XYZ file of C-alpha atoms in Angstrom:
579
model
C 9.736 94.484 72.236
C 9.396 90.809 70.870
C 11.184 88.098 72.753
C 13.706 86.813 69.784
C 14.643 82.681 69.264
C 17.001 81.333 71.668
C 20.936 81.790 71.501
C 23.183 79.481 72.804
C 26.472 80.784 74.795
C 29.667 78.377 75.205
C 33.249 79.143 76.047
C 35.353 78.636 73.461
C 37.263 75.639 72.625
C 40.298 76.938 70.682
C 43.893 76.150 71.908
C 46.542 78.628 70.955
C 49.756 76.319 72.615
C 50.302 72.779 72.882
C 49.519 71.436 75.550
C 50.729 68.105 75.292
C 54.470 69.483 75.392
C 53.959 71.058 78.958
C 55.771 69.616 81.960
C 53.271 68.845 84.346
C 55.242 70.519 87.335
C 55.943 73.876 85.474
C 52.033 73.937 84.863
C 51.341 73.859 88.019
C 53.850 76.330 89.034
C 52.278 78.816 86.851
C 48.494 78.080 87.689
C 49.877 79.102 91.551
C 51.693 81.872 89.724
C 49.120 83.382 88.655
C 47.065 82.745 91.025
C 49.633 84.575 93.479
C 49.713 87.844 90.820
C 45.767 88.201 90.982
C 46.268 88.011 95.091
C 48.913 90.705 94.794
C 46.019 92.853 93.210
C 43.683 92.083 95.688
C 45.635 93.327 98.288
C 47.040 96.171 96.391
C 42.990 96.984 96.492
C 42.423 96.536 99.278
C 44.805 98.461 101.131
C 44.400 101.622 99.225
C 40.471 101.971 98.707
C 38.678 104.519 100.395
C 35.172 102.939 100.886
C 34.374 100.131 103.653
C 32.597 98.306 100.659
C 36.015 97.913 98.692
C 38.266 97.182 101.436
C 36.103 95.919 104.572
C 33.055 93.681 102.533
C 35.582 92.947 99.116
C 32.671 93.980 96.937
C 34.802 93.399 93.861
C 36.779 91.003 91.786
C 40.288 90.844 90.108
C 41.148 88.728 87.489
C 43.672 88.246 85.116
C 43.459 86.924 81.091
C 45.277 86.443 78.209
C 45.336 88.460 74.581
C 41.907 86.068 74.046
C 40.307 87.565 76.704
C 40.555 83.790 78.560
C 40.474 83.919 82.050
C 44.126 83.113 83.730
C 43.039 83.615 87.509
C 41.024 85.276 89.813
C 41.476 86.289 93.432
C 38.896 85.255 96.187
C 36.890 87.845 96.112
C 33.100 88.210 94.832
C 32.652 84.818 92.552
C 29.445 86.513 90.692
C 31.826 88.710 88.944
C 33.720 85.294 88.403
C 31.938 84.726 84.713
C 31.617 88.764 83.940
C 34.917 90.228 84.081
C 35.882 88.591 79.854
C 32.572 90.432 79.431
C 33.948 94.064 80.385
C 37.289 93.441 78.658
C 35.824 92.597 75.262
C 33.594 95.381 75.560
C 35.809 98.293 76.766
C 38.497 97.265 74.176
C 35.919 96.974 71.369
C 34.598 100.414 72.901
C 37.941 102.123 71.960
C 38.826 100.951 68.610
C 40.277 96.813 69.318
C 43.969 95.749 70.470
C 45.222 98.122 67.548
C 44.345 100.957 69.862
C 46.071 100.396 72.677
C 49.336 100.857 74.655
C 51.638 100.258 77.286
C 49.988 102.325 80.290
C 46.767 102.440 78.799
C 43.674 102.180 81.527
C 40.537 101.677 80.499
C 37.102 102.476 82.214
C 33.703 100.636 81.865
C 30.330 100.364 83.138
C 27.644 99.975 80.308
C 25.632 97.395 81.897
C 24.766 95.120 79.168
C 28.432 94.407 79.020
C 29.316 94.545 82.770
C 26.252 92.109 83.450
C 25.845 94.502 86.758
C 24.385 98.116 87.970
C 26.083 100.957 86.902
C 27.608 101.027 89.878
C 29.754 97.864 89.625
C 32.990 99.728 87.298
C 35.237 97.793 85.873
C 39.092 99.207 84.841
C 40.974 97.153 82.244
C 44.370 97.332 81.997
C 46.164 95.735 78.797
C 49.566 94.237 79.875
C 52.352 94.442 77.316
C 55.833 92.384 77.296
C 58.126 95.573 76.182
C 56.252 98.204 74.452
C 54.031 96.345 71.906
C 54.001 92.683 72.357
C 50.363 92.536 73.895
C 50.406 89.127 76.542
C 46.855 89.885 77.918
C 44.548 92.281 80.490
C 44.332 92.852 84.470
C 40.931 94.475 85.362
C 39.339 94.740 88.694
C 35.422 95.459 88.748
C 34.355 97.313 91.932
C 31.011 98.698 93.661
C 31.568 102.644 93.762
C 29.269 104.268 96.020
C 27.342 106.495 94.048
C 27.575 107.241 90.416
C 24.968 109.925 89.868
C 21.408 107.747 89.398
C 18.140 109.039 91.323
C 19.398 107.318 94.096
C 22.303 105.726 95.443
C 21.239 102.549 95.271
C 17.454 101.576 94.014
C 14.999 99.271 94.009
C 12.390 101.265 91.529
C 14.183 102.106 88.312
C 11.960 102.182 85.263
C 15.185 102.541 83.173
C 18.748 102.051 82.831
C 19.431 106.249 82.479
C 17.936 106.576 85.515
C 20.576 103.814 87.358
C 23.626 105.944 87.247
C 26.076 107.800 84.661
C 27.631 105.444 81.894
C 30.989 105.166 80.860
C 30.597 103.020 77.939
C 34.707 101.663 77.420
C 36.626 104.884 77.168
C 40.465 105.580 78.518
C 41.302 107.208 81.735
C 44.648 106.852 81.423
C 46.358 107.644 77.610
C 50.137 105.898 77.856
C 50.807 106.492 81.346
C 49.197 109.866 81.335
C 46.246 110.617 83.498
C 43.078 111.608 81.172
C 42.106 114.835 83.243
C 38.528 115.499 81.187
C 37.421 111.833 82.274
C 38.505 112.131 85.921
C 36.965 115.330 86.078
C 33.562 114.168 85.128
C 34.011 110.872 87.026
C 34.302 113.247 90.235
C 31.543 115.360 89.040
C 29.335 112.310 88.620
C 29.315 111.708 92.071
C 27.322 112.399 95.758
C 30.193 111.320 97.638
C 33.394 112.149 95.410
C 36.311 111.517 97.557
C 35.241 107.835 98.112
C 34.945 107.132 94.140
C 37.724 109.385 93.479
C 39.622 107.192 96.092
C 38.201 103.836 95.176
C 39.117 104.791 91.087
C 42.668 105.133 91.933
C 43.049 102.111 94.071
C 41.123 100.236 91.080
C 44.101 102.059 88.783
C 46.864 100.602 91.703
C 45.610 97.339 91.127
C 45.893 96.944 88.004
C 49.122 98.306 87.381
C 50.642 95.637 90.617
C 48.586 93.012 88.696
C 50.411 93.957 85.619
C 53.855 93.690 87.294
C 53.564 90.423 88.575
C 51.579 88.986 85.518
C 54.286 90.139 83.562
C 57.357 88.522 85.629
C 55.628 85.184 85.853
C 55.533 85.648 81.277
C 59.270 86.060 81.465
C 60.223 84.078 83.811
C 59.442 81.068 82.100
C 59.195 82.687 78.184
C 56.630 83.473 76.282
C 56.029 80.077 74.520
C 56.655 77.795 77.356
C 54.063 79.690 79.785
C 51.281 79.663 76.789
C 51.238 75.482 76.360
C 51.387 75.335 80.506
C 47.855 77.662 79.834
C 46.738 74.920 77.748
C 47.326 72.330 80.225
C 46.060 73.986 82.971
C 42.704 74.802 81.018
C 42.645 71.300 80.218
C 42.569 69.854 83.582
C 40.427 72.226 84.344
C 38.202 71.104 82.021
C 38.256 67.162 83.028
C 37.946 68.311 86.553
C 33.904 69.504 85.741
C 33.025 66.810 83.559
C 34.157 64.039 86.151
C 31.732 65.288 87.996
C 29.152 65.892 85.521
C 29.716 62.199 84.290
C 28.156 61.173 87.705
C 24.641 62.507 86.914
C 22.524 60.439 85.002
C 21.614 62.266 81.755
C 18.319 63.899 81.504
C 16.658 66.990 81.589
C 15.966 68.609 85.083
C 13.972 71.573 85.739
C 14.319 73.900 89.015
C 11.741 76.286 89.843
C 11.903 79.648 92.267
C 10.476 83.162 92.873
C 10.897 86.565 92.449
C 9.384 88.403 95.398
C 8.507 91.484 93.128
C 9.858 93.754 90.522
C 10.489 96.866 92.707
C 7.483 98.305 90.473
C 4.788 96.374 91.115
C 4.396 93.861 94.065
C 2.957 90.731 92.123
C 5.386 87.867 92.282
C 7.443 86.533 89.236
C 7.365 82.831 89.334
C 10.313 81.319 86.804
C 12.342 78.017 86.033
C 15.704 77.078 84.569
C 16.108 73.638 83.522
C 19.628 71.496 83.761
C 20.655 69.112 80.558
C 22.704 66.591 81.191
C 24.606 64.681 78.587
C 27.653 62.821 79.062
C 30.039 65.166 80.630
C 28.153 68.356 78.586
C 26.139 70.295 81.108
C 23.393 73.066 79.552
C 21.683 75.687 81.485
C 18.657 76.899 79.871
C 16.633 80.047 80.705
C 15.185 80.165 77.705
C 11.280 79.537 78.566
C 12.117 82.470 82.028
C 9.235 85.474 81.732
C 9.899 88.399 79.960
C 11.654 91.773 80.673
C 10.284 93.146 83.915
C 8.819 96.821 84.261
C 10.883 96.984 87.254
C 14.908 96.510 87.636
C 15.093 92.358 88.460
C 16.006 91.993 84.738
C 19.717 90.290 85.325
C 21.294 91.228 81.708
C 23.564 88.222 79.645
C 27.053 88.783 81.444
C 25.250 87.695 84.617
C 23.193 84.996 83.995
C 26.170 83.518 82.519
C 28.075 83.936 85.526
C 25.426 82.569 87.978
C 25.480 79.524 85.924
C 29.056 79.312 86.072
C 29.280 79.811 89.681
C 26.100 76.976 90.369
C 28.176 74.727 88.311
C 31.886 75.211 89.337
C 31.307 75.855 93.140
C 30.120 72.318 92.674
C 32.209 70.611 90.248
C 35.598 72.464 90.756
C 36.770 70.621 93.703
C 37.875 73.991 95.440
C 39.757 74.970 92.675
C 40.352 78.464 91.690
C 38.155 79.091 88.679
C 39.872 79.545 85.227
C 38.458 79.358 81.746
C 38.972 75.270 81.545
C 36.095 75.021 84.005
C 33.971 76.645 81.546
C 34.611 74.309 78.645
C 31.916 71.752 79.731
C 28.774 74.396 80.074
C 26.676 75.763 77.452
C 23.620 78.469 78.573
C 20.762 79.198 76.551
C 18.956 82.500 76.910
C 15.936 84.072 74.847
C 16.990 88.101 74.358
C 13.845 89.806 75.509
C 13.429 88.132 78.630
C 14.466 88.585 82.545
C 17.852 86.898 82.071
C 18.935 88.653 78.950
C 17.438 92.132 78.616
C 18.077 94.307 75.929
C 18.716 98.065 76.106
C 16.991 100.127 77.911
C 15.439 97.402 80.258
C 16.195 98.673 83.688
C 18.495 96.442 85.859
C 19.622 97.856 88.946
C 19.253 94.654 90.754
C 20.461 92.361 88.430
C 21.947 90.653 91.278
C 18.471 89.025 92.898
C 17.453 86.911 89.903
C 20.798 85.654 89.484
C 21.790 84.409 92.700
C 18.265 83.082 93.123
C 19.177 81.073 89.931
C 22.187 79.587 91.326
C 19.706 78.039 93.939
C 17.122 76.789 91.361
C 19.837 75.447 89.146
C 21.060 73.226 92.274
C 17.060 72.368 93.064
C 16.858 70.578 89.239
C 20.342 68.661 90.120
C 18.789 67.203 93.206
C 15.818 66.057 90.956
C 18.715 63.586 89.852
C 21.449 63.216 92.529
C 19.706 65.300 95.817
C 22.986 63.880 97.951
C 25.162 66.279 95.260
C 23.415 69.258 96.529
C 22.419 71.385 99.556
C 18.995 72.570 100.467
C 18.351 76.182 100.128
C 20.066 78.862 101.759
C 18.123 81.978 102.954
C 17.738 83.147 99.463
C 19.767 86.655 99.226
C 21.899 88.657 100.027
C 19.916 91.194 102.183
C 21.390 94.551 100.601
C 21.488 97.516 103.016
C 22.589 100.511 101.632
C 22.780 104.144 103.810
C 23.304 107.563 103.336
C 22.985 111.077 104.285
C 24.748 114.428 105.455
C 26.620 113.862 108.892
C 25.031 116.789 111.240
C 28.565 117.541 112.857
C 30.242 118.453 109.707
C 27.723 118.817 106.857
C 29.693 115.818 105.351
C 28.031 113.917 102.325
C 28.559 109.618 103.266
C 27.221 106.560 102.201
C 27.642 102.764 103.263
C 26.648 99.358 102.115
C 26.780 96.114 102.889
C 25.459 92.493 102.425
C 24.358 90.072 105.383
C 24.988 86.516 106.033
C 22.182 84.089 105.865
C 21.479 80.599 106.940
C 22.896 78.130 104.670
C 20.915 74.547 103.524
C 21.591 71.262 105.372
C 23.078 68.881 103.025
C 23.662 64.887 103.427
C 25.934 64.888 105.798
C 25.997 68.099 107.565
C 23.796 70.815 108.883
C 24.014 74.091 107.284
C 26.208 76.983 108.304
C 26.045 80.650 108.522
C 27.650 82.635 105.887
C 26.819 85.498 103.012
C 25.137 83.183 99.896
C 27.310 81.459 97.435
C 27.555 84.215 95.323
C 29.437 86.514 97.572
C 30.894 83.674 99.343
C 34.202 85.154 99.934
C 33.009 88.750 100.816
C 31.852 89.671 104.838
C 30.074 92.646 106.210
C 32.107 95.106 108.120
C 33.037 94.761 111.761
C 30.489 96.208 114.042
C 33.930 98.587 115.276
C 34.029 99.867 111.931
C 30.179 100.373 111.432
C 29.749 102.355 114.784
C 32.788 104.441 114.586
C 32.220 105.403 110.178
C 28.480 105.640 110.491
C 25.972 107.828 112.798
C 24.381 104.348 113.962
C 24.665 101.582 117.118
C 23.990 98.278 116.554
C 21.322 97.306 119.295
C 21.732 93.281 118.554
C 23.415 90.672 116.277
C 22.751 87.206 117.467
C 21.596 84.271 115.145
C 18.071 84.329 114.892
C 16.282 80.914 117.202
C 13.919 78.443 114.911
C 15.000 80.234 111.805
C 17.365 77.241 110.329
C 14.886 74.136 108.618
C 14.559 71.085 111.017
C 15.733 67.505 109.055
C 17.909 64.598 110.198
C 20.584 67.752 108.972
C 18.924 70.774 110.026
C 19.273 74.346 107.957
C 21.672 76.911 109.145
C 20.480 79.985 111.061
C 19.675 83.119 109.747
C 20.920 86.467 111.713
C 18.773 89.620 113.648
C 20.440 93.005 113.311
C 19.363 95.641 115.000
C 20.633 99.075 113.703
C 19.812 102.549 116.041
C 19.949 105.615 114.092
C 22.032 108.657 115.879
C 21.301 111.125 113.239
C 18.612 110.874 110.384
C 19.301 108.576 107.381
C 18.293 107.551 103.938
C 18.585 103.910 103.716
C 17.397 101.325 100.277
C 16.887 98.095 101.322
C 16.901 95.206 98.524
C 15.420 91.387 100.714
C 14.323 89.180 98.223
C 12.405 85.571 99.600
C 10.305 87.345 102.046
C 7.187 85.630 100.665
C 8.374 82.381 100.172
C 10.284 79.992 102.500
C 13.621 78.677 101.805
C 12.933 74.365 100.518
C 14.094 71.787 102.408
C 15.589 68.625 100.424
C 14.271 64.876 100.842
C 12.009 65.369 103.506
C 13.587 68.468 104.828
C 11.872 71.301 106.618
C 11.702 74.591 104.962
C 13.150 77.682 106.923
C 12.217 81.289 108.193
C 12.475 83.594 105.129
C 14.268 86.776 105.291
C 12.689 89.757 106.669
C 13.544 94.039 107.044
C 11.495 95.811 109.465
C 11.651 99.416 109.975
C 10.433 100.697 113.713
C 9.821 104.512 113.893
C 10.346 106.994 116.668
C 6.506 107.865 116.865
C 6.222 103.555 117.553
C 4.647 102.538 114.188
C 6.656 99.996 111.977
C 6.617 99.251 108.555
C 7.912 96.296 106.242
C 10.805 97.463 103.743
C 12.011 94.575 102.576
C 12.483 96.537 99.116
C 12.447 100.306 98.864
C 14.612 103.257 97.906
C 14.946 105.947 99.830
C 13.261 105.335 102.970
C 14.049 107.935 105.634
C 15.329 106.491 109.171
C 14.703 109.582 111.817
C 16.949 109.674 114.771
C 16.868 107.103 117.191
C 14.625 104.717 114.316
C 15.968 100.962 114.247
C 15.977 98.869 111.678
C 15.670 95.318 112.233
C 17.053 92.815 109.397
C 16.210 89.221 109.831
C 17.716 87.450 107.462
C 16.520 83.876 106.130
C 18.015 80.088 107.650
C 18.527 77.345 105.346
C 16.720 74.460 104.547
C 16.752 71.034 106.317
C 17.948 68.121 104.728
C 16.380 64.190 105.372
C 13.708 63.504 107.795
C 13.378 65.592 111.378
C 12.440 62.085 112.237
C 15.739 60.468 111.826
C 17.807 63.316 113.560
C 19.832 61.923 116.629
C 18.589 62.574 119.671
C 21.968 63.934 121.196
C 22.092 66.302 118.376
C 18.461 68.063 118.842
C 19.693 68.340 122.649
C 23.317 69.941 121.401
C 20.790 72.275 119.643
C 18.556 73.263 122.448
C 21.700 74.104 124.652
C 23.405 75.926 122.138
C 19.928 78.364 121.607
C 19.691 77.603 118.063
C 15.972 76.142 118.521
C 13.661 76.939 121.168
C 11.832 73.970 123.763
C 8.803 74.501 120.981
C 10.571 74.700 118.332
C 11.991 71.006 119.171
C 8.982 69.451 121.006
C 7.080 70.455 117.316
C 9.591 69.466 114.289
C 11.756 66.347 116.798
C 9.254 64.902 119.379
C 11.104 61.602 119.310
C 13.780 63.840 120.893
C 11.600 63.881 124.166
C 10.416 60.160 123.990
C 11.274 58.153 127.139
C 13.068 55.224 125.939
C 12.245 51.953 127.159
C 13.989 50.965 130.570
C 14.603 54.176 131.367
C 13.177 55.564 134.540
C-alpha cells in the first residue's frame, strides 16, 4: 500500500465557557477535584482487579473528559495511555451510533487497535456520565492490559497481522442502562486462556468507572454546571501557557533526533528512523513524517500512540509536574505520513506498538539537546524489557499467566546522575514485589542487584541498569520483547554511552541462548532466565567528574576498580604534595 501525503494532528482550540469570568481559586479547586475523582478510580481499580498486572505493576490508565471528549484529569498511572484514552472514547461512541445512543448506565467496550493506539490486549471501557437521566456532562474510561485475549499467543513478538494479535471488540456495549449485556460477557470469557483473570479485571474496569462517575458527577454539582465549565477553560488555559513558557526558551529551528529499531520481530535487520522537532515561538511540531514504512513485523506503533509519545516527550518536560490535561496539548502539532511505522493502516500488525514509541520519546529529547542539551537527559536504557509468562501449574492443572516491565538505568543530566526507574513512559508503574512473584508464579528469583559498569561514565554518570535472575520450578512459556540490545544507550556533551539491555536464556542441558525478542520460548524446569536491563547515558566529560564522587561510586559497587581506572583515571592521580 502507497504511503499517502502527510496529515497534520493538533488539539483543538475551541472554548465552550468563558474563561475570563472564572475565579482563580474555584479553578483550582476543581483542577484538584478532579484530579481527586480520577484517583478515586484508580484505587477503585486497583483494589478489585484480579491480575498482578492491574493491581501490582498499574498497567493501565484512568482518565476523565468532558462531552468534547477533552481530557479533565488523569490518575498516575501509565502516562503512554496519557494521549490515547480521547482516542478510544471517540471511537467506541462513534462505534455505537454517537451521544444520541447512549444512556445513563451505559458501558462501553473497546479494543480496535487503530483507535486504542495499543495491542489488542490494552481494553479500554467508556463510561458516559450523565447529570440526571439525559443531560450528558462527559466520559470516565479506564484502559487496561488483560492477560490474554485469544491471539496465537499471549503476548507476541512475530505477528504478521492484526487478526492474529487477539479478538476485537470494535466499540460495542457491555452494559445496556444498567443491565449487564450477557451475549458480550459471554464471549469476552470465551475469548480467553485464562478467563477468571479477564473476567475479574473486566469488572473491576466496570467498578471504576462507575466510582469515577460518582465523584465526577458531585464535583459538576457542587459548583453548577456553568460555573465548573469556564473554571475548565481556565484551567486548560494555564495549562496551555505553562508548555509554551517553556517552549519560548528554545531557540527556533528545526532539530532532528535519530534512533533504532533493533528488529521487526520478523526479520532481524535493524530499522534505523528519525523524528525531527520544530520550534517556533511557543508552537512546538513533532514530525514523523519522513519515518520508514509499515514493517512486515508488529513495531508499527498506529496514530493514537505516536501522538501520545509525543505528548508525553513534550509535557514530562514542559509541564512542570503538573498533572496532564488537554491545555498542555494546545501548543503541539504532530505530523505523520499514513502508510508508515508511526501511523499504520489496517491490517498492519502492531502488537508492539509500544517499542517504537517510547524509543521516540528518547529521540524526540536527542533533537532538543541539538538546541538546549542542559533541557534534557541522556538516554535511558531504551525499553521497557517486557517479560511475559505462562503455562498450566502441575499441582492443579490451572491455566496462569504473568507480566511485567523492568526498570532500567536512567540518563545523567546537567546536574545529576541518572537514577533507576521503569522508562518515562511507564514512569508511574513498578514490577511486582519479589513476595508476590514467588508465591503467584512456579519461579525463584536467584538475583536482583543493579548491574556494575552498566550506567555511562560523564562528569554526571548514567544510572544503572538491573540483573534478574528468574529459576523455573515447573516448565514455562515465556515472550520476551528487549529492544536496544544492538545499540548502546548515547551519552550527552561528552557523555559515555551505557551497557544496552540484554535477555539470556540458560537451559537445564547448560546451553544458552539470546531471546531478547521471541514468542513462545519454552523455559524447562529449573531453566533461568537472566534479564539485564540497559544503564543510562553519561552526561559532560568523565574528565571533569569529582574525584570524591568516582570514590562514593567505587564503595557503593556501582563501578568496578576497572571500570574507574578506564573511563576516570584522574580519579587515581596523586595530587601534588601528597605523599
Amino acid at each position: 500500500m502507497a504511503i499517502a501525503d502527510p496529515i497534520l494532528h493538533k488539539a483543538g482550540t475551541e472554548r465552550f465557557g468563558d474563561p475570563a469570568s472564572a475565579d482563580p481559586i474555584t479553578t483550582e479547586v476543581v483542577r484538584h477535584a478532579l484530579n481527586s475523582a480520577a484517583n478515586q478510580m484508580k484505587r477503585a481499580l486497583v483494589r478489585t482487579a484480579f491480575s498482578p498486572v492491574i493491581y501490582e505493576v498499574l498497567d493501565f490508565a484512568v482518565a476523565i473528559y468532558d462531552p468534547q471528549m477533552r481530557l479533565l484529569a488523569q490518575a498516575p498511572s501509565l502516562p503512554m495511555f496519557m494521549g490515547t484514552l480521547n482516542f478510544c472514547v471517540q471511537e467506541a461512541v462513534k462505534n455505537v451510533g454517537g451521544p444520541d445512543n447512549l444512556f445513563s448506565g451505559d458501558m462501553l467496550m473497546y479494543n480496535w487497535p487503530f483507535g486504542t493506539g495499543s495491542h489488542p490486549q490494552d481494553v479500554a471501557v467508556v463510561m458516559p456520565v450523565f447529570l440526571g437521566e439525559d443531560e450528558l456532562i462527559g466520559y470516565t474510561a479506564i484502559k487496561g492490559h488483560w492477560l490474554d485475549i485469544a491471539g496465537k499467543d499471549p503476548y507476541c513478538t512475530d505477528t504478521v497481522d492484526v487478526f492474529q494479535e487477539g479478538t476485537v471488540y470494535p466499540g460495542v456495549k457491555i452494559y445496556k442502562r444498567g443491565e449487564l449485556n450477557d451475549d458480550i460477557y459471554r464471549m469476552v470469557v470465551a475469548n480467553s486462556r485464562v478467563p477468571k483473570f479477564v473476567a475479574g479485571d473486566l469488572n473491576a474496569q466496570v467498578v471504576g468507572c462507575r466510582v469515577g462517575a460518582s465523584a465526577f458527577e458531585q464535583v459538576v454539582r457542587r459548583f453548577g454546571r456553568d460555573e465548573f465549565v469556564n473554571a475548565v477553560e481556565a484551567m486548560f488555559d494555564h495549562g496551555e501557557r505553562v508548555v509554551r513558557s517553556y517552549f519560548e526558551a528554545i531557540p527556533d529551528g528545526r532539530y532532528v533526533g535519530r534512533g533504532e529499531m533493533d528488529s521487526n520481530g520478523i526479520t532481524d535487520d535493524p530499522i534505523p528512523f528519525e523524528v525531527a522537532v520544530e520550534v517556533r515561538g511557543s508552537d512546538v511540531r513533532v514530525d514523523f513524517s519522513v519515518v520508514p514504512g509499515e514493517q512486515a513485523g508488529p513495531v508499527n506503533t498506529p496514530l493514537p500512540s505516536t501522538i501520545s509519545a509525543s505528548r508525553v516527550a513534550i509535557t514530562m518536560l514542559a509541564g512542570y509536574g503538573e498533572a496532564p490535561h488537554e491545555g498542555h496539548f494546545r501548543p503541539l502539532e504532530v505530523m505523520t505520513r499514513p502508510g508508515t511505522m508511526f501511523h499504520p493502516r489496517p491490517p498492519a500488525p502492531c502488537f508492539l506498538y509500544g517499542w517504537p514509541a517510547l524509543q521516540a520519546i528518547e529521540v524526540i529529547y536527542n533533537a532538543i539537546a541539538q538546541a538546549l542539551p542542559e533541557a534534557v537527559p541522556a538516554q535511558s536504557g531504551g525499553c521497557i524489557c517486557s517479560v511475559v509468562w505462562w503455562g498450566t501449574r502441575a499441582g492443579t492443572g490451572e491455566p496462569w499467566a504473568d507480566g511485567s516491565p523492568h526498570p532500567v538505568g536512567q540518563g545523567a543530566w546537567k546536574g545529576g546522575d541518572g537514577g533507576t526507574m521503569l522508562h518515562i513512559s511507564e514512569s508511574a508503574t513498578r514490577f511486582s514485589p519479589i513476595e508476590v512473584w514467588e508465591a503467584k508464579n512456579p519461579w525463584l528469583i536467584d538475583r536482583l542487584a543493579l548491574t556494575q559498569d552498566s550506567g555511562g561514565p560523564g562528569t554526571w554518570r548514567g544510572g544503572p541498569g538491573i540483573e534478574f535472575r528468574f529459576r523455573m520450578l515447573e516448565d514455562t512459556y515465556i515472550t520476551t520483547a528487549v529492544e536496544r540490545s544492538k545499540t548502546a544507550p548515547w551519552g550527552l556533551t561528552g557523555g559515555g554511552t551505557a551497557k544496552p539491555n540484554a535477555a539470556i536464556a540458560h537451559l537445564p542441558d547448560g546451553s544458552s541462548a539470546s531471546v531478547p525478542k521471541t514468542t513462545r520460548f519454552l523455559l524447562p524446569r529449573d531453566a533461568v532466565l537472566e534479564l539485564s536491563t540497559g544503564g543510562g547515558g553519561g552526561y559532560g566529560p568523565a574528565s571533569e567528574r569529582p574525584k570524591e564522587a568516582v570514590e562514593k561510586d567505587l564503595k557503593e559497587g556501582y563501578i568496578s576498580e576497572a571500570f574507574a581506572r578506564k573511563h576516570y583515571p584522574h580519579a587515581f592521580e596523586i595530587e601534588s604534595g601528597e605523599a
